[in-house]
Coordinates of N, CA and C in Angstrom, one line a residue:
X1132 N -60.5 233.4 36.1 CA -61.4 232.7 37.0 C -62.6 233.5 37.2
X1133 N -63.8 232.9 37.2 CA -65.0 233.7 37.5 C -65.7 233.2 38.7
X1134 N -66.1 234.1 39.6 CA -66.8 233.7 40.8 C -68.1 234.5 40.9
X1135 N -68.8 234.6 39.7 CA -70.0 235.5 39.6 C -71.1 234.8 40.4
X1136 N -71.3 233.5 40.4 CA -72.3 232.9 41.1 C -72.2 233.1 42.6
X1137 N -71.0 232.9 43.2 CA -70.9 233.2 44.6 C -71.2 234.7 44.9
X1138 N -70.8 235.5 44.0 CA -71.0 237.0 44.2 C -72.5 237.2 44.3
X1139 N -73.3 236.6 43.4 CA -74.8 236.8 43.5 C -75.3 236.3 44.8
X1140 N -74.9 235.1 45.2 CA -75.3 234.5 46.5 C -74.9 235.4 47.6
X1141 N -73.7 236.0 47.5 CA -73.3 236.9 48.6 C -74.1 238.1 48.7
X1142 N -74.4 238.7 47.6 CA -75.2 239.9 47.6 C -76.6 239.7 48.1
X1143 N -77.1 238.5 47.8 CA -78.4 238.2 48.4 C -78.3 238.1 49.9
X1144 N -77.2 237.4 50.4 CA -77.0 237.3 51.8 C -76.8 238.7 52.5
X1145 N -76.0 239.5 51.8 CA -75.8 240.8 52.3 C -77.1 241.6 52.6
X1146 N -78.0 241.5 51.6 CA -79.2 242.2 51.7 C -80.2 241.6 52.6
X1147 N -80.2 240.3 52.7 CA -81.2 239.6 53.6 C -80.7 239.4 55.0
X1148 N -79.4 239.5 55.2 CA -78.9 239.3 56.6 C -78.7 237.8 56.9
X1149 N -78.8 236.9 55.9 CA -78.8 235.5 56.2 C -77.4 235.0 56.6
X1150 N -76.4 235.9 56.4 CA -75.0 235.4 56.7 C -74.5 236.0 58.0
X1151 N -75.4 236.4 58.9 CA -75.0 237.0 60.1 C -74.2 236.0 61.0
X1152 N -73.2 236.5 61.7 CA -72.4 235.6 62.5 C -71.7 236.5 63.6
X1153 N -71.1 235.8 64.5 CA -70.4 236.4 65.5 C -69.0 235.8 65.6
X1154 N -67.9 236.6 65.7 CA -66.6 236.1 65.7 C -65.7 236.7 66.7
X1155 N -64.6 236.0 67.1 CA -63.6 236.6 68.0 C -62.7 237.4 67.2
X1156 N -61.9 238.3 67.9 CA -60.9 239.1 67.2 C -59.7 239.2 68.1
X1157 N -58.6 239.5 67.5 CA -57.3 239.5 68.2 C -57.3 240.5 69.3
X1158 N -56.9 240.1 70.5 CA -56.9 241.0 71.7 C -55.8 242.0 71.6
X1159 N -56.0 243.2 72.2 CA -54.9 244.2 72.2 C -53.6 243.7 72.9
X1160 N -53.7 242.8 73.8 CA -52.6 242.4 74.6 C -51.5 241.8 73.6
X1161 N -51.9 241.3 72.5 CA -51.0 240.7 71.5 C -50.0 241.7 71.0
X1162 N -50.4 243.0 71.0 CA -49.6 244.0 70.4 C -48.7 244.9 71.3
X1163 N -48.6 244.5 72.6 CA -47.9 245.2 73.5 C -46.4 244.8 73.4
X1164 N -45.7 245.6 72.6 CA -44.3 245.3 72.3 C -43.5 246.6 72.0
X1165 N -43.7 247.7 72.8 CA -43.1 248.9 72.5 C -43.6 249.5 71.2
X1166 N -42.7 250.0 70.4 CA -43.1 250.5 69.1 C -42.5 249.7 67.9
X1167 N -41.9 248.6 68.2 CA -41.3 247.8 67.2 C -42.3 246.9 66.5
X1168 N -42.2 246.9 65.1 CA -43.1 246.0 64.4 C -42.7 244.5 64.6
X1169 N -43.7 243.7 64.5 CA -43.5 242.2 64.6 C -43.0 241.7 63.3
X1170 N -41.9 240.9 63.3 CA -41.4 240.4 62.0 C -41.1 238.9 62.1
X1171 N -41.0 238.3 61.0 CA -40.5 236.9 60.9 C -39.2 237.0 60.2
X1172 N -38.2 236.3 60.7 CA -36.9 236.3 60.1 C -36.1 235.0 60.3
X1173 N -35.0 234.8 59.7 CA -34.2 233.6 59.8 C -33.3 233.7 61.0
X1174 N -33.3 232.8 61.9 CA -32.5 232.8 63.1 C -31.1 232.2 62.8
X1175 N -30.3 232.1 63.9 CA -28.9 231.6 63.7 C -28.9 230.1 63.3
X1176 N -30.0 229.4 63.7 CA -30.0 228.0 63.3 C -30.7 227.8 62.0
X1177 N -30.9 228.9 61.2 CA -31.5 228.8 59.9 C -33.0 228.5 59.9
X1178 N -33.6 228.6 61.1 CA -35.0 228.3 61.2 C -35.7 229.7 61.4
X1179 N -36.9 229.8 61.0 CA -37.7 231.0 61.1 C -37.9 231.3 62.6
X1180 N -37.9 232.6 62.9 CA -38.2 233.0 64.3 C -39.0 234.2 64.3
X1181 N -39.7 234.5 65.4 CA -40.6 235.6 65.4 C -40.0 236.6 66.4
X1182 N -40.1 237.9 66.1 CA -39.5 238.9 67.0 C -40.6 239.6 67.9
X1183 N -41.2 238.7 68.7 CA -42.2 239.3 69.6 C -42.4 238.3 70.8
X1184 N -43.2 238.6 71.7 CA -43.4 237.8 72.9 C -44.5 236.7 72.5
X1185 N -44.1 235.9 71.6 CA -45.0 234.9 71.1 C -44.2 233.7 70.6
X1186 N -44.9 232.5 70.5 CA -44.2 231.3 70.0 C -44.7 231.1 68.5
X1187 N -43.7 230.9 67.7 CA -44.0 230.6 66.3 C -44.2 229.1 66.1
X1188 N -45.4 228.7 65.8 CA -45.7 227.3 65.7 C -45.5 226.7 64.3
X1189 N -45.9 227.5 63.3 CA -45.7 227.1 61.9 C -45.8 228.3 61.0
X1190 N -45.1 228.3 59.9 CA -45.1 229.4 59.0 C -44.8 229.0 57.6
X1191 N -45.3 229.9 56.7 CA -45.0 229.7 55.3 C -43.8 230.5 54.9
X1192 N -43.1 231.1 55.8 CA -42.0 232.0 55.6 C -40.8 231.3 54.9
X1193 N -40.1 232.0 54.0 CA -38.8 231.7 53.6 C -38.2 233.1 53.2
X1194 N -36.9 233.2 53.3 CA -36.3 234.6 53.1 C -36.7 235.4 51.9
X1195 N -36.9 234.8 50.8 CA -37.2 235.6 49.6 C -38.7 235.8 49.4
X1196 N -39.5 235.3 50.3 CA -40.9 235.5 50.2 C -41.4 236.8 50.7
X1197 N -42.1 237.6 49.9 CA -42.6 238.9 50.3 C -43.7 238.8 51.4
X1198 N -44.6 237.9 51.3 CA -45.7 237.8 52.2 C -45.7 236.4 52.8
X1199 N -46.1 236.4 54.1 CA -46.0 235.2 54.9 C -47.3 235.0 55.8
X1200 N -47.7 233.8 56.0 CA -48.8 233.5 56.9 C -48.2 232.6 58.0
X1201 N -48.5 232.9 59.2 CA -47.9 232.1 60.3 C -49.0 231.8 61.3
X1202 N -48.8 230.7 62.1 CA -49.6 230.4 63.3 C -48.7 230.6 64.5
X1203 N -49.2 231.5 65.4 CA -48.4 231.8 66.6 C -49.3 231.6 67.8
X1204 N -48.6 231.4 69.0 CA -49.2 231.4 70.3 C -48.7 232.6 71.1
X1205 N -49.7 233.3 71.6 CA -49.4 234.5 72.4 C -49.0 234.0 73.8
X1206 N -47.8 234.4 74.3 CA -47.3 234.0 75.6 C -48.1 234.6 76.7
X1207 N -48.8 235.7 76.4 CA -49.5 236.4 77.5 C -50.8 235.7 77.9
X1208 N -51.5 235.2 76.9 CA -52.8 234.6 77.1 C -52.9 233.2 76.6
X1209 N -51.9 232.7 76.0 CA -51.9 231.3 75.5 C -52.7 231.0 74.3
X1210 N -53.3 232.1 73.7 CA -54.2 231.9 72.6 C -53.5 231.8 71.3
X1211 N -54.1 231.2 70.3 CA -53.5 231.1 69.0 C -54.1 232.2 68.0
X1212 N -53.2 232.6 67.2 CA -53.5 233.6 66.2 C -52.8 233.3 64.8
X1213 N -53.5 233.7 63.8 CA -52.9 233.7 62.5 C -52.2 235.1 62.3
X1214 N -51.0 235.1 61.8 CA -50.3 236.4 61.6 C -49.9 236.5 60.2
X1215 N -50.3 237.6 59.5 CA -50.0 237.9 58.1 C -49.0 239.0 58.1
X1216 N -47.8 238.7 57.4 CA -46.8 239.8 57.3 C -46.6 240.1 55.8
X1217 N -46.4 241.4 55.6 CA -46.2 241.8 54.2 C -45.0 242.8 54.2
X1218 N -43.9 242.3 53.6 CA -42.7 243.1 53.6 C -42.9 244.3 52.7
X1219 N -43.7 244.2 51.6 CA -43.9 245.2 50.7 C -44.5 246.5 51.3
X1220 N -45.5 246.3 52.1 CA -46.1 247.4 52.8 C -45.6 247.7 54.2
X1221 N -44.9 246.8 54.7 CA -44.4 246.9 56.1 C -45.5 246.7 57.1
X1222 N -46.6 246.1 56.7 CA -47.7 245.9 57.6 C -47.8 244.4 58.0
X1223 N -48.4 244.2 59.1 CA -48.8 242.9 59.5 C -50.2 242.9 60.2
X1224 N -50.8 241.8 60.3 CA -52.2 241.7 60.8 C -52.4 240.4 61.5
X1225 N -53.4 240.3 62.3 CA -53.7 239.1 63.1 C -55.2 238.8 63.0
X1226 N -55.4 237.5 63.0 CA -56.8 236.9 63.0 C -56.8 235.9 64.1
X1227 N -57.8 236.0 65.0 CA -57.9 235.0 66.1 C -58.1 233.6 65.5
X1228 N -57.4 232.6 66.0 CA -57.5 231.3 65.5 C -58.9 230.7 65.8
X1229 N -59.4 230.0 64.8 CA -60.6 229.2 65.0 C -60.5 228.1 63.9
X1230 N -61.1 226.9 64.2 CA -61.1 225.8 63.3 C -61.8 226.2 62.0
X1231 N -62.8 227.1 62.1 CA -63.6 227.5 61.0 C -62.8 228.3 60.0
X1232 N -62.0 229.2 60.5 CA -61.1 230.0 59.7 C -60.0 229.1 59.1
X1233 N -59.4 228.3 59.9 CA -58.3 227.4 59.5 C -58.7 226.5 58.3
X1234 N -59.9 226.0 58.4 CA -60.4 225.1 57.4 C -61.4 225.7 56.4
X1235 N -61.4 227.0 56.3 CA -62.4 227.7 55.5 C -62.4 227.2 54.0
X1236 N -61.3 226.8 53.5 CA -61.3 226.5 52.1 C -61.6 225.0 51.9
X1237 N -61.8 224.2 52.9 CA -62.1 222.8 52.9 C -63.6 222.5 53.0
X1238 N -64.3 223.5 53.5 CA -65.8 223.3 53.8 C -66.7 223.8 52.7
X1239 N -67.5 222.9 52.2 CA -68.5 223.3 51.2 C -69.9 223.4 51.8
X1240 N -70.7 224.2 51.2 CA -72.1 224.3 51.6 C -73.0 223.2 51.0
X1241 N -74.3 223.2 51.3 CA -75.2 222.2 50.8 C -75.3 222.1 49.3
X1242 N -74.9 223.2 48.7 CA -75.0 223.3 47.2 C -73.7 223.0 46.5
X1243 N -72.7 222.6 47.3 CA -71.4 222.3 46.7 C -70.5 223.4 46.5
X1244 N -70.9 224.6 47.0 CA -70.0 225.8 46.8 C -69.3 226.1 48.1
X1245 N -68.4 227.1 48.0 CA -67.6 227.5 49.2 C -68.2 228.7 49.9
X1246 N -68.6 228.6 51.1 CA -69.1 229.8 51.8 C -68.0 230.8 51.9
X1247 N -68.3 232.1 52.0 CA -67.3 233.1 52.1 C -66.5 233.0 53.4
X1248 N -65.3 233.4 53.4 CA -64.5 233.5 54.6 C -64.9 234.7 55.4
X1249 N -65.3 234.5 56.6 CA -65.7 235.6 57.5 C -64.8 235.6 58.7
X1250 N -64.2 236.8 59.0 CA -63.3 236.9 60.1 C -63.1 238.3 60.5
X1251 N -62.3 238.6 61.5 CA -61.9 240.0 61.8 C -60.4 240.1 61.7
X1252 N -60.0 241.0 60.8 CA -58.6 241.3 60.6 C -58.1 242.4 61.6
X1253 N -57.2 242.2 62.5 CA -56.7 243.2 63.4 C -55.4 243.7 63.0
X1254 N -55.3 245.0 62.7 CA -54.1 245.6 62.1 C -53.5 246.5 63.2
X1255 N -52.4 246.2 63.8 CA -51.8 247.1 64.8 C -51.1 248.2 64.1
X1256 N -51.0 249.4 64.8 CA -50.4 250.5 64.3 C -50.8 250.9 62.9
X1257 N -52.1 250.7 62.7 CA -52.7 251.0 61.3 C -52.7 252.5 61.1
X1258 N -52.6 252.9 59.8 CA -52.7 254.3 59.5 C -54.0 254.7 58.9
X1259 N -54.4 255.9 59.2 CA -55.7 256.4 58.7 C -55.7 256.5 57.2
X1260 N -56.9 256.1 56.6 CA -57.0 256.2 55.2 C -58.4 255.8 54.7
X1261 N -58.4 255.1 53.6 CA -59.7 254.8 52.9 C -60.7 254.0 53.8
X1262 N -60.1 253.1 54.7 CA -60.9 252.2 55.4 C -61.2 252.7 56.9
X1263 N -61.0 254.0 57.1 CA -61.2 254.5 58.5 C -62.5 254.1 59.1
X1264 N -63.6 254.1 58.3 CA -64.9 253.9 58.9 C -65.3 252.4 59.1
X1265 N -64.4 251.5 58.7 CA -64.7 250.1 58.8 C -64.4 249.6 60.2
X1266 N -65.2 248.7 60.7 CA -64.9 248.0 62.0 C -64.8 248.9 63.2
X1267 N -63.7 248.8 63.9 CA -63.6 249.5 65.2 C -62.1 249.8 65.4
X1268 N -61.8 251.0 65.9 CA -60.4 251.3 66.3 C -60.3 251.2 67.8
X1269 N -59.3 250.5 68.3 CA -59.1 250.5 69.7 C -57.6 250.9 69.9
X1270 N -57.4 252.2 70.2 CA -56.1 252.8 70.2 C -55.6 252.8 68.8
X1271 N -54.4 252.2 68.5 CA -53.9 252.2 67.2 C -54.1 250.8 66.5
X1272 N -54.9 250.0 67.1 CA -55.3 248.7 66.5 C -56.6 248.8 65.8
X1273 N -56.6 248.5 64.5 CA -57.8 248.6 63.7 C -58.4 247.2 63.4
X1274 N -59.6 247.0 64.0 CA -60.2 245.7 63.8 C -61.2 245.8 62.6
X1275 N -61.0 245.0 61.6 CA -61.8 245.2 60.4 C -62.6 243.9 60.1
X1276 N -63.9 243.9 60.1 CA -64.7 242.7 59.7 C -64.4 242.4 58.2
X1277 N -64.3 241.1 57.9 CA -64.0 240.7 56.6 C -65.0 239.6 56.1
X1278 N -65.5 239.8 54.8 CA -66.4 238.9 54.2 C -65.8 238.7 52.8
X1279 N -65.1 237.6 52.6 CA -64.3 237.4 51.3 C -64.8 236.2 50.5
X1280 N -65.0 236.4 49.2 CA -65.4 235.4 48.3 C -64.2 234.7 47.6
X1281 N -64.3 233.5 47.3 CA -63.2 232.7 46.7 C -63.7 231.5 46.1
X1282 N -62.8 230.8 45.4 CA -63.0 229.5 44.8 C -61.8 228.7 45.1
X1283 N -61.9 227.4 45.0 CA -60.7 226.5 45.2 C -60.5 225.7 44.0
X1284 N -59.3 225.8 43.4 CA -59.0 225.1 42.2 C -57.7 224.2 42.4
X1285 N -57.9 222.9 42.4 CA -56.8 221.9 42.6 C -56.1 222.2 43.9
X1286 N -56.9 222.5 44.9 CA -56.4 222.6 46.3 C -55.9 224.0 46.6
X1287 N -55.9 224.9 45.6 CA -55.4 226.3 45.8 C -56.6 227.2 45.9
X1288 N -56.4 228.2 46.8 CA -57.5 229.2 47.0 C -57.3 230.3 46.0
X1289 N -58.3 230.5 45.2 CA -58.3 231.5 44.1 C -59.3 232.6 44.3
X1290 N -59.0 233.8 43.9 CA -59.9 234.9 44.0 C -59.8 235.8 42.8
X1291 N -60.8 236.6 42.6 CA -60.8 237.5 41.5 C -60.5 238.9 42.0
X1292 N -59.5 239.5 41.5 CA -59.1 240.9 42.0 C -60.2 241.9 41.7
X1293 N -61.1 241.6 40.8 CA -62.2 242.5 40.4 C -63.4 242.4 41.4
X1294 N -63.4 241.3 42.2 CA -64.5 241.1 43.1 C -64.1 241.7 44.4
X1295 N -64.9 242.6 45.0 CA -64.5 243.3 46.2 C -64.5 242.4 47.4
X1296 N -63.8 242.8 48.4 CA -63.8 242.3 49.7 C -64.8 243.1 50.5
X1297 N -65.8 242.5 51.1 CA -66.8 243.2 51.8 C -66.5 243.4 53.3
X1298 N -67.1 244.4 53.9 CA -66.8 244.7 55.3 C -68.0 245.4 55.8
X1299 N -67.9 246.0 57.1 CA -69.0 246.7 57.7 C -68.4 247.8 58.6
X1300 N -69.3 248.7 59.1 CA -68.8 249.8 59.9 C -68.8 249.5 61.4
X1301 N -69.0 248.2 61.7 CA -68.9 247.8 63.1 C -68.6 246.4 63.2
X1302 N -68.2 245.9 64.4 CA -67.8 244.5 64.5 C -69.0 243.6 64.7
X1303 N -68.9 242.3 64.3 CA -70.0 241.3 64.4 C -71.2 241.8 63.7
X1304 N -71.1 242.2 62.4 CA -72.3 242.8 61.7 C -73.2 241.7 61.2
X1305 N -74.4 242.1 61.0 CA -75.4 241.2 60.4 C -75.5 241.4 58.8
X1306 N -74.9 242.5 58.4 CA -74.8 242.8 56.9 C -73.5 243.3 56.6
X1307 N -73.0 243.1 55.4 CA -71.7 243.6 54.9 C -72.0 244.4 53.7
X1308 N -72.3 245.7 53.9 CA -72.6 246.6 52.8 C -71.4 247.4 52.4
X1309 N -70.4 247.4 53.2 CA -69.2 248.2 52.8 C -68.2 247.4 52.1
X1310 N -67.1 248.1 51.6 CA -66.1 247.4 50.9 C -64.7 247.8 51.5
X1311 N -63.8 246.9 51.5 CA -62.4 247.2 51.9 C -61.8 247.8 50.7
X1312 N -61.4 249.1 50.8 CA -60.9 249.9 49.7 C -59.3 250.0 49.7
X1313 N -58.8 250.0 50.9 CA -57.3 250.1 51.0 C -56.6 248.9 50.5
X1314 N -55.8 249.0 49.4 CA -55.1 247.9 48.8 C -54.2 247.1 49.8
X1315 N -53.7 247.8 50.8 CA -52.8 247.1 51.8 C -53.7 246.1 52.6
X1316 N -54.8 246.6 53.1 CA -55.7 245.7 53.8 C -56.2 244.5 53.0
X1317 N -56.5 244.8 51.7 CA -57.0 243.8 50.8 C -55.9 242.7 50.6
X1318 N -54.7 243.2 50.4 CA -53.6 242.2 50.3 C -53.4 241.3 51.5
X1319 N -53.5 241.9 52.7 CA -53.4 241.1 53.9 C -54.5 240.0 53.9
X1320 N -55.7 240.4 53.6 CA -56.8 239.4 53.6 C -56.5 238.3 52.5
X1321 N -56.1 238.7 51.3 CA -55.8 237.7 50.3 C -54.6 236.9 50.5
X1322 N -53.7 237.4 51.3 CA -52.5 236.5 51.7 C -53.0 235.5 52.7
X1323 N -53.9 235.9 53.6 CA -54.5 234.9 54.6 C -55.2 233.8 53.8
X1324 N -55.9 234.2 52.8 CA -56.7 233.1 52.0 C -55.7 232.3 51.2
X1325 N -54.9 232.9 50.4 CA -54.1 232.1 49.4 C -53.0 231.2 50.1
X1326 N -52.5 231.6 51.2 CA -51.5 230.8 51.9 C -52.0 229.9 52.9
X1327 N -53.3 229.8 53.2 CA -53.8 228.9 54.2 C -53.5 227.4 53.8
X1328 N -53.6 227.0 52.6 CA -53.2 225.6 52.3 C -51.7 225.3 52.6
X1329 N -50.9 226.3 52.3 CA -49.4 226.2 52.6 C -49.2 226.1 54.1
X1330 N -50.0 226.9 54.9 CA -49.9 226.8 56.3 C -50.3 225.5 56.9
X1331 N -51.3 224.9 56.3 CA -51.7 223.5 56.7 C -50.6 222.5 56.5
X1332 N -49.8 222.6 55.4 CA -48.7 221.8 55.2 C -47.6 222.0 56.3
X1333 N -47.4 223.3 56.6 CA -46.4 223.7 57.6 C -46.8 223.2 59.0
X1334 N -48.1 223.3 59.3 CA -48.5 222.8 60.6 C -48.3 221.3 60.7
X1335 N -48.7 220.6 59.7 CA -48.5 219.1 59.6 C -47.0 218.7 59.8
X1336 N -46.2 219.4 59.0 CA -44.8 219.1 59.1 C -44.2 219.4 60.4
X1337 N -44.7 220.4 61.1 CA -44.2 220.8 62.4 C -44.8 219.9 63.6
X1338 N -45.8 219.1 63.2 CA -46.4 218.2 64.2 C -47.2 219.0 65.2
X1339 N -47.8 220.1 64.8 CA -48.6 220.9 65.7 C -50.0 220.3 65.8
X1340 N -50.4 220.1 67.1 CA -51.8 219.6 67.3 C -52.7 220.8 67.6
X1341 N -53.8 221.0 66.9 CA -54.7 222.1 67.0 C -56.0 221.7 67.6
X1342 N -56.6 222.6 68.3 CA -58.0 222.3 68.9 C -59.0 222.3 67.8

């Protein structure tokens, strides 16, 4: 798959600042749970359950799946979040819910293309590494701005591994001149993208009504 045209458009936007935006990001209160990682697992009733102070509304989880995208409600503030879990790396991340992020792969621009996904990936208990300078650290929670290019083929979100995921050195940037270099962070973003259509199906099946 080639997404060279969107890349060219994105680079123009990056240089011109035409893609500036402001977004919410997951609050630190979501991560107050001692030192235990948040996990998705199968409960006694054979249904998926979440091991945190939150309500699991819908998920793409099944036991043999390495990576999962879920929609959860935080009991502390009642807000909705997307949660990405990755068994392979042992990492999970959160993105504050918005209709724009939820429907990112359904919306086309005036030219018939797909605008990039722009969000903030919040990674609790993140480790220092290649992406240290991206976004903002608040305690051990690393908030990383994301600008991701993709295509949609037969309802599935597709991306090119050779096309970088863009980011910035601060939150709510007007330009995305930096790149996400850590493969763990990149995989979390790509799981968010690729499994969003599956999450739509799970939300519909669960009868969840979203704002």
